[in-house]
Amino acid sequence: MARYVCKRLISLIPIIFGITLLVFTILHLVPGDPASIMLGTNATPEAIQALRESMGLDKPLITQYLDWLGGLFVGDFGQSVHTGEPILPEILQRFTVTLQLSLFAALVGWAIAIPVGILSAVRVHSPFDAIVRMVAMLGISVPNFAIGSLLLLILSLYFGWFPPIDVVDFWEDPAEAVKVFILPAVTMGIVLAAGIMRMTRSAFLETLDKDFIRTARAKGNNQWSVVIGHALRNSAIPILTLAGMQMGYLLGGSVIVEQLFSIPGLGQYILDGIYQRDYPVVQGGVLFIALLFVLVNLLVDILYTWIDPRIKY
Amino acid sequence: MKKIGKYFAVLLTLGLLLAACSGGGQEAAPAQQENQEQSAETTAGPSELIVGAEQEPVGFDPHKVPAASSVRIYALVYDSLTKLDENLNVVPGLASEWSFSDDGKTITFKLRKGVTFHNGREMTAEDVKYSFERILNPDTGSIAKSYFSSIETIETPDPYTVVFKLKYPDSAFIANSSSAYASIVAKEVGDLNKEAVGTGPFMLDTVESGQYVLLKKNPNYFIEGQPGVDAIKFQIMKDEAERLAALRAGRIDIAQVSADFAKVLKDAPGITVKSYQSMEYSYLGINVKQQPFDDPRVRQAISYAVDRSAIVEVVWKGEASLTGPIAPAQTAWALDTSRYPSYQTNVEKAKELLKEAGYPNGFETVLETASTYPDMVETAQVLQQQLQQIGIKTTINQLEWGNYIERWKSKEMSLLVGRNTSGIDPDRSMRFFFHTEGSANVWNYSNPQYDQLVQKALEATDPAERKSLYEEAQILLVEDAPNLFLASPKNFYAVSEKVVGFEPSAAGEVYALVKTAKKN
């Protein structure tokens, strides 16, 4: 097991290298540079040139790339060309916000999806099942910004309620944090739930058809001890895989929801970076997310062996 | 029976679970409101004004950062030598008076005495000299450098007098010195992005990345009775629907809104919508070097084909005015658009002009604009339809903002829809954008007669003479049509009823905010 984890971690190195190269190249291929975007149509060419020089953008691309890569080795993600502030602390700070929001959203999503999915599989082809499938379809197809805008507008219009604007960390003031995160978490949770619900349903349907379930039933176990005791663990792998991938996306920052609810998360940070061609911000942010994604997937793979001892690495 | 009971129990649990998840928001409502009212009473809240900001500031160095999201903040922290009143007249700022020499090449500013920086030190002529030298230093990369290219030397005969010696008479100098880009900074501060020490009505207190910027009142501000509130918080809320919801729920006090949202809010209880004529205008830019646009008749034809009022109605829902090269908010300088013959839509005449130029059946071309701004895209669409009437077929190319700027700079576009801001002084609207050597003349427009007019106007010290020179230049420019000036929109602010005295005008948000107070 330890060997497997080590191997996976080492295989990260070429992946990271590839990502740095890709992000750097794509970003610098896009027309528009930070200096002219900052100064807009109000600038003189000399002003743009002076700003470019002060941002270090006049250096050859390869030098810029190597400078950045060199910094990464010593844990220096560089500085924002706009604010001059170091990026890593900013990324970490934004990430704690995104992490809380993601966990919250996942919790909301799973709490709805797993029980409903199970019930839907147990009562397959019942009216309940039909409704669940319909709602899940809706959840998948309606974009989350629409759900979010609707929630915001309805709550503020008819109930005069609006979530607190300033983000508070959960460990500082849990009650306030719940108020801050509840709406965005529900917004994201609904979309998550739809996917997990469908996956739970189909995984359970497949498991419930297996011989060992029939055996368990024959032994006189009642419906729920069969479902919870026997089927749950055996259906968990595909659900967990999907949940792991969703978590990866969530941590990457649900840009639109963060924008909608003014949550200063990682997604928003990178989006601003893209608009302003703040190269170091985008490079650092994307790299950080890529790392997270890989790590979450590693974690899911490790969880497999715990859930299903037949899986060995 | 037993079985039914069990199902019932499971369903009930599930139902509760769902209710707990989805109903959370609503249940929290009364508690939330209570909490909010409490905090408003207990903290210094009553005089804290919360402004919904649509963008995050990107630094606070007034000489380096031109982003509007930054300017609105640092303009409250710093003062300039002069400032504007709500009628756009230049009035004393840090300088109490100023005078020109007879040849117009020397300007002497007398500074107010006893004005202190936020660090307690008195502001003197040395700081003014330092600030202007910093602006002029090419290493600073200051956007205001081109405003003050006439400066030759700066002298400080005493702590309260600054003398600018100019290379040539510069009538725009006084107006330009009111710009926030020309803020007077404390000479001992090295990195202005890290430390903001000004003389302004507010002091920079907290910057919470991605969330808000908090400014606290400067108790020693040199204007008695200002500012009207103890603090201003710029709450970053990028989504307009969110700002609207927050306004309705009483979470923020002031927010700039679009014309569409202004309509939605018209009858909202507790909210008033205020508007003013902005200094911006939309335009259709034409590359005069490129065929067939190098023929003035083609440009004239386009001007006659375009119905500008339709753009005002369709794009701006009627909340805009027709404009010439100087936006109508500049009442002292802008010409009445009825004086431009080509503003009368005349499709027949347009077709005739095209025929004369050798394009009886029109031609095909590309119309570029920025996808970032819906109004620009809509303007392009209206123009596309109108130009089709005279046989000019356009393909609209929507560009992301960064690409758009790049394209704008390239001087290689054919037609481009955009927006400009008329400067405080007509020199900017005229020379900066259309002089052969003008920094923002990306249209390759060059007319010696025009160049001469605007240069003469810049150097003219007699206001009446200046005005007539600019009139002549405006008429000439509209006739030559390197740009079609289209519409100057209104700006809208939604304001909570708790706010007193906030009267936005073209003079700027800052001017309105320092005079604003808040009811309990």
Coordinates of C-alpha atoms in Angstrom, one line a residue, chain B residues 22-422:
Chain B
S22 CA -34.0 23.1 1.8
G23 CA -35.9 25.1 4.4
G24 CA -32.7 26.2 6.1
G25 CA -32.6 29.5 4.3
Q26 CA -36.1 30.5 5.1
E27 CA -36.1 29.5 8.7
A28 CA -33.0 31.5 9.3
A29 CA -34.7 34.6 8.0
P30 CA -36.2 36.2 11.1
A31 CA -33.1 35.5 13.2
Q32 CA -30.9 36.9 10.5
Q33 CA -32.9 40.1 10.3
E34 CA -32.8 40.6 14.1
N35 CA -29.1 40.0 14.1
Q36 CA -28.6 42.6 11.4
E37 CA -30.7 45.2 13.2
Q38 CA -28.8 44.6 16.4
S39 CA -25.4 45.0 14.9
A40 CA -26.6 48.1 13.2
E41 CA -27.5 49.6 16.5
T42 CA -24.6 48.4 18.6
T43 CA -21.6 49.0 16.3
A44 CA -20.7 52.3 14.7
G45 CA -23.0 51.1 12.0
P46 CA -25.4 54.0 11.7
S47 CA -22.8 56.1 10.0
E48 CA -21.1 53.3 8.0
L49 CA -22.1 53.6 4.4
I50 CA -22.0 50.3 2.5
V51 CA -21.4 50.6 -1.2
G52 CA -21.9 47.6 -3.5
A53 CA -18.8 47.5 -5.7
E54 CA -18.9 45.5 -8.9
Q55 CA -15.2 44.9 -9.1
E56 CA -12.3 44.3 -6.8
P57 CA -9.7 47.0 -6.6
V58 CA -6.3 46.1 -8.0
G59 CA -4.1 48.3 -5.9
F60 CA -4.2 51.8 -4.5
D61 CA -1.3 53.7 -6.1
P62 CA -3.0 56.7 -7.7
H63 CA -0.2 57.3 -10.2
K64 CA -0.1 53.7 -11.4
V65 CA -3.5 52.1 -11.2
P66 CA -6.1 53.4 -13.6
A67 CA -8.8 50.7 -12.9
A68 CA -12.1 52.3 -12.0
S69 CA -12.5 49.9 -9.1
S70 CA -9.3 51.3 -7.6
V71 CA -9.9 55.0 -8.5
R72 CA -13.2 55.1 -6.6
I73 CA -11.3 54.2 -3.5
Y74 CA -8.1 56.0 -3.7
A75 CA -9.8 59.2 -4.8
L76 CA -11.3 59.3 -1.3
V77 CA -7.9 58.8 0.3
Y78 CA -6.0 61.4 -1.7
D79 CA -6.6 65.0 -2.8
S80 CA -5.4 66.8 -5.9
L81 CA -4.4 70.4 -6.4
T82 CA -7.9 71.2 -7.8
K83 CA -11.2 69.4 -8.0
L84 CA -14.5 69.6 -9.8
D85 CA -17.9 70.7 -8.5
E86 CA -21.1 69.1 -9.6
N87 CA -21.3 71.5 -12.7
L88 CA -17.8 70.3 -13.7
N89 CA -16.2 73.6 -12.9
V90 CA -12.7 73.4 -11.6
V91 CA -12.6 74.6 -7.9
P92 CA -9.8 74.8 -5.4
G93 CA -8.6 71.5 -3.9
L94 CA -5.2 71.4 -2.1
A95 CA -4.4 74.6 -3.9
S96 CA -6.4 77.5 -2.7
E97 CA -5.7 79.6 -5.8
W98 CA -3.6 79.7 -9.0
S99 CA -2.5 82.2 -11.6
F100 CA -1.0 82.1 -15.1
S101 CA 1.8 84.3 -16.3
D102 CA 1.0 86.6 -19.3
D103 CA 2.6 84.3 -21.8
G104 CA 0.6 81.4 -20.3
K105 CA 3.9 79.4 -19.8
T106 CA 4.1 79.7 -16.0
I107 CA 1.4 78.5 -13.5
T108 CA 1.7 79.4 -9.8
F109 CA -0.3 77.4 -7.3
K110 CA -0.8 78.7 -3.7
L111 CA -1.3 75.8 -1.3
R112 CA -3.7 75.7 1.7
K113 CA -1.9 75.9 5.0
G114 CA -2.3 73.4 7.7
V115 CA -3.4 70.5 5.6
T116 CA -2.0 67.3 7.1
F117 CA -1.4 63.8 5.7
H118 CA -3.0 60.8 7.4
N119 CA 0.3 60.3 9.2
G120 CA 0.0 63.7 10.8
R121 CA 2.7 65.5 8.8
E122 CA 1.8 68.8 7.1
M123 CA 1.5 68.7 3.3
T124 CA 3.8 71.2 1.6
A125 CA 5.0 72.2 -1.8
E126 CA 7.8 69.6 -1.6
D127 CA 5.1 66.9 -1.7
V128 CA 3.5 68.4 -4.7
K129 CA 6.8 68.6 -6.5
Y130 CA 7.6 65.0 -5.5
S131 CA 4.1 63.8 -6.7
F132 CA 4.4 65.5 -10.1
E133 CA 8.0 64.3 -10.6
R134 CA 6.8 60.8 -9.8
I135 CA 4.1 61.1 -12.4
L136 CA 6.5 62.3 -15.0
N137 CA 9.2 59.7 -14.3
P138 CA 8.9 57.1 -17.1
D139 CA 9.7 54.3 -14.6
T140 CA 6.5 55.0 -12.8
G141 CA 4.5 54.1 -15.9
S142 CA 1.9 56.6 -14.8
I143 CA -1.2 57.1 -17.0
A144 CA -1.3 60.8 -16.1
K145 CA 2.2 61.4 -17.6
S146 CA 0.7 62.4 -21.0
Y147 CA -1.7 64.9 -19.2
F148 CA 1.3 66.8 -18.0
S149 CA 3.8 66.5 -20.9
S150 CA 3.9 70.3 -21.1
I151 CA 5.8 70.6 -17.8
E152 CA 9.4 71.7 -18.1
T153 CA 10.4 72.4 -14.5
I154 CA 8.7 72.5 -11.1
E155 CA 9.9 75.0 -8.5
T156 CA 9.0 75.5 -4.8
P157 CA 10.0 79.0 -3.8
D158 CA 8.3 78.5 -0.4
P159 CA 6.5 75.6 1.4
Y160 CA 3.1 76.9 0.2
T161 CA 3.9 77.8 -3.4
V162 CA 4.5 75.6 -6.4
V163 CA 5.5 77.0 -9.8
F164 CA 5.2 75.0 -13.0
K165 CA 7.2 76.2 -15.9
L166 CA 5.8 74.9 -19.1
K167 CA 7.2 74.2 -22.6
Y168 CA 4.1 75.7 -24.2
P169 CA 0.9 77.2 -22.8
D170 CA -1.4 74.4 -21.6
S171 CA -5.0 75.4 -21.0
A172 CA -5.9 71.9 -20.0
F173 CA -3.4 71.9 -17.1
I174 CA -5.8 73.2 -14.4
A175 CA -8.6 70.7 -15.3
N176 CA -6.1 67.8 -15.6
S177 CA -4.7 68.7 -12.1
S178 CA -8.1 67.8 -10.7
S179 CA -7.8 64.2 -11.8
A180 CA -7.3 61.5 -9.1
Y181 CA -4.4 60.3 -11.3
A182 CA -2.7 63.5 -10.2
S183 CA -3.1 62.9 -6.5
I184 CA -0.7 64.5 -4.1
V185 CA 1.1 61.8 -2.2
A186 CA 3.4 61.9 0.9
K187 CA 7.0 61.9 -0.3
E188 CA 8.2 59.6 2.5
V189 CA 6.0 56.7 1.4
G190 CA 7.9 54.3 -0.8
D191 CA 5.3 51.7 -2.0
L192 CA 2.0 53.3 -2.4
N193 CA 0.3 50.0 -3.1
K194 CA 1.2 48.8 0.4
E195 CA 0.7 52.1 2.3
A196 CA -1.9 54.7 1.5
V197 CA -1.0 58.1 3.1
G198 CA -3.0 60.9 1.6
T199 CA -4.7 64.1 2.7
G200 CA -8.2 62.9 1.7
P201 CA -11.5 62.7 3.6
F202 CA -11.0 59.0 4.3
M203 CA -8.2 56.8 5.5
L204 CA -7.6 53.2 4.2
D205 CA -8.4 50.9 7.1
T206 CA -8.9 47.3 6.0
V207 CA -8.6 45.5 2.7
E208 CA -10.1 42.0 2.9
S209 CA -9.2 40.3 -0.4
G210 CA -12.2 39.4 -2.4
Q211 CA -14.6 40.7 0.2
Y212 CA -14.4 44.4 1.1
V213 CA -12.4 47.6 1.5
L214 CA -13.1 49.6 4.6
L215 CA -12.3 53.4 4.8
K216 CA -12.5 55.3 8.0
K217 CA -13.2 59.0 8.3
N218 CA -10.2 61.4 8.4
P219 CA -11.0 63.4 11.6
N220 CA -8.6 66.2 10.5
Y221 CA -9.9 66.7 7.0
F222 CA -9.4 70.2 5.9
I223 CA -12.9 70.8 4.7
E224 CA -15.1 71.5 7.7
G225 CA -18.1 69.2 8.0
Q226 CA -16.9 66.6 5.6
P227 CA -17.1 63.7 5.3
G228 CA -20.7 63.0 6.4
V229 CA -20.2 59.4 7.5
D230 CA -17.7 57.7 9.9
A231 CA -16.8 55.0 7.5
I232 CA -17.4 53.7 4.0
K233 CA -17.3 50.0 3.2
F234 CA -16.9 49.0 -0.4
Q235 CA -18.5 45.5 -0.5
I236 CA -17.4 43.5 -3.5
M237 CA -20.4 42.0 -5.1
K238 CA -19.8 41.1 -8.7
D239 CA -23.2 39.9 -9.6
E240 CA -25.8 42.6 -10.3
A241 CA -28.7 40.4 -9.2
E242 CA -26.9 39.9 -5.9
R243 CA -26.4 43.6 -5.4
L244 CA -30.1 44.1 -6.2
A245 CA -31.2 41.5 -3.7
A246 CA -28.8 42.9 -1.1
L247 CA -30.2 46.4 -1.6
R248 CA -33.7 45.2 -1.2
A249 CA -32.8 43.3 2.0
G250 CA -31.1 46.5 3.4
R251 CA -27.7 44.9 3.4
I252 CA -26.0 47.6 1.2
D253 CA -26.9 51.3 0.9
I254 CA -25.7 52.3 -2.5
A255 CA -25.0 50.4 -5.7
Q256 CA -24.5 51.4 -9.3
V257 CA -27.0 49.6 -11.5
S258 CA -27.7 49.2 -15.2
A259 CA -30.5 50.9 -17.0
D260 CA -32.4 47.6 -17.1
F261 CA -32.1 47.1 -13.3
A262 CA -32.9 50.8 -12.7
K263 CA -36.3 50.1 -14.3
V264 CA -36.9 47.0 -12.1
L265 CA -36.1 49.0 -9.0
K266 CA -38.3 52.0 -9.9
D267 CA -41.1 51.0 -7.6
A268 CA -39.2 49.1 -5.0
P269 CA -40.0 50.3 -1.5
G270 CA -37.3 52.0 0.4
I271 CA -35.1 52.5 -2.7
T272 CA -34.7 55.5 -4.9
V273 CA -33.0 55.4 -8.3
K274 CA -30.8 58.4 -9.1
S275 CA -29.3 59.1 -12.5
Y276 CA -27.1 61.6 -14.2
Q277 CA -25.7 62.1 -17.7
S278 CA -22.3 60.4 -17.8
M279 CA -19.2 61.6 -19.6
E280 CA -19.0 58.4 -21.6
Y281 CA -20.1 58.0 -25.2
S282 CA -20.3 55.0 -27.6
Y283 CA -18.8 55.2 -31.0
L284 CA -18.2 53.4 -34.3
G285 CA -14.5 53.7 -35.0
I286 CA -13.4 53.6 -38.6
N287 CA -9.9 52.8 -39.9
V288 CA -9.4 55.6 -42.3
K289 CA -6.3 54.0 -43.8
Q290 CA -8.1 50.9 -45.0
Q291 CA -10.1 50.6 -48.2
P292 CA -12.8 51.5 -48.8
F293 CA -12.9 53.6 -45.6
D294 CA -10.0 55.8 -46.8
D295 CA -12.6 57.6 -49.0
P296 CA -14.4 60.3 -46.8
R297 CA -17.5 59.8 -48.9
V298 CA -17.8 56.2 -47.7
R299 CA -17.5 57.4 -44.1
Q300 CA -20.0 60.1 -44.7
A301 CA -22.4 57.5 -46.2
I302 CA -22.1 55.4 -43.1
S303 CA -22.9 58.5 -41.0
Y304 CA -26.0 59.3 -43.0
A305 CA -27.2 55.6 -43.0
V306 CA -27.0 55.3 -39.2
D307 CA -30.0 56.3 -37.2
R308 CA -28.5 57.4 -33.9
S309 CA -31.8 57.8 -32.1
A310 CA -32.6 54.1 -32.8
I311 CA -29.4 53.2 -30.8
V312 CA -30.6 55.4 -27.9
E313 CA -33.9 53.7 -27.9
V314 CA -32.9 50.1 -28.5
V315 CA -29.6 49.9 -26.6
W316 CA -30.1 52.4 -23.9
K317 CA -33.9 52.2 -23.5
G318 CA -34.1 55.9 -24.2
E319 CA -31.8 56.7 -21.2
A320 CA -29.0 58.3 -23.3
S321 CA -28.4 61.4 -25.3
L322 CA -27.0 62.0 -28.8
T323 CA -23.4 63.0 -28.7
G324 CA -20.7 64.6 -30.7
P325 CA -16.9 64.2 -30.1
I326 CA -17.4 65.8 -26.7
A327 CA -20.1 64.2 -24.5
P328 CA -23.1 66.4 -23.7
A329 CA -22.4 66.3 -20.0
Q330 CA -19.6 68.7 -20.9
T331 CA -22.1 71.5 -21.3
A332 CA -19.5 74.2 -21.6
W333 CA -17.9 72.6 -24.7
A334 CA -20.2 70.1 -26.4
L335 CA -21.9 71.3 -29.5
D336 CA -25.6 70.7 -30.0
T337 CA -25.8 67.6 -32.3
S338 CA -28.4 69.4 -34.5
R339 CA -25.5 71.3 -35.9
Y340 CA -24.1 68.2 -37.6
P341 CA -25.8 67.7 -41.0
S342 CA -24.7 64.0 -41.2
Y343 CA -26.7 63.3 -38.0
Q344 CA -29.9 63.4 -40.1
T345 CA -30.6 59.9 -41.2
N346 CA -30.8 59.9 -45.0
V347 CA -30.5 56.5 -46.6
E348 CA -30.9 57.9 -50.1
K349 CA -28.1 60.4 -49.7
A350 CA -26.0 57.6 -48.1
K351 CA -26.5 55.4 -51.2
E352 CA -25.7 58.3 -53.5
L353 CA -22.4 58.9 -51.6
L354 CA -21.5 55.2 -51.8
K355 CA -22.2 55.3 -55.5
E356 CA -20.0 58.3 -56.0
A357 CA -17.2 56.6 -54.2
G358 CA -17.5 53.6 -56.5
Y359 CA -19.5 51.2 -54.4
P360 CA -23.0 51.3 -55.9
N361 CA -23.7 47.8 -54.5
G362 CA -22.0 48.3 -51.2
F363 CA -19.3 45.9 -49.8
E364 CA -18.6 43.4 -47.1
T365 CA -16.7 44.2 -44.0
V366 CA -16.1 43.1 -40.4
L367 CA -17.5 44.9 -37.4
E368 CA -15.6 44.2 -34.2
T369 CA -16.6 44.8 -30.6
A370 CA -16.1 43.6 -27.0
S371 CA -18.3 40.7 -25.8
T372 CA -17.7 41.9 -22.2
Y373 CA -20.1 44.8 -22.6
P374 CA -23.7 43.9 -23.7
D375 CA -24.3 47.5 -24.8
M376 CA -21.4 47.4 -27.2
V377 CA -22.7 44.1 -28.7
E378 CA -26.2 45.5 -29.0
T379 CA -24.9 48.7 -30.6
A380 CA -23.0 46.6 -33.2
Q381 CA -26.2 44.6 -34.0
V382 CA -28.3 47.7 -34.5
L383 CA -25.5 49.2 -36.7
Q384 CA -25.3 45.9 -38.7
Q385 CA -29.0 46.2 -39.6
Q386 CA -28.8 49.9 -40.4
L387 CA -25.7 49.5 -42.7
Q388 CA -27.4 46.7 -44.5
Q389 CA -29.9 49.2 -45.9
I390 CA -27.1 50.8 -48.0
G391 CA -25.6 47.5 -49.0
I392 CA -22.8 47.3 -46.5
K393 CA -22.8 43.8 -45.2
T394 CA -21.1 43.4 -41.8
T395 CA -20.0 40.3 -39.9
I396 CA -19.9 41.0 -36.2
N397 CA -16.8 39.7 -34.4
Q398 CA -17.2 39.7 -30.6
L399 CA -13.9 39.8 -28.8
E400 CA -13.0 39.1 -25.1
W401 CA -11.8 42.3 -23.4
G402 CA -8.1 41.6 -23.6
N403 CA -8.3 40.7 -27.2
Y404 CA -10.4 43.8 -27.9
I405 CA -7.8 46.1 -26.4
E406 CA -5.2 44.3 -28.4
R407 CA -7.2 44.8 -31.6
W408 CA -7.9 48.4 -30.7
K409 CA -4.2 49.1 -30.4
S410 CA -3.3 47.2 -33.6
K411 CA -4.6 50.0 -35.9
E412 CA -5.6 47.3 -38.3
M413 CA -9.3 46.9 -37.5
S414 CA -11.9 47.9 -40.1
L415 CA -14.9 49.0 -38.0
L416 CA -14.9 48.9 -34.2
V417 CA -17.7 49.6 -31.7
G418 CA -16.4 51.0 -28.4
R419 CA -16.9 53.5 -25.6
N420 CA -14.8 56.5 -24.7
T421 CA -14.8 58.8 -21.7
S422 CA -14.7 62.5 -22.5

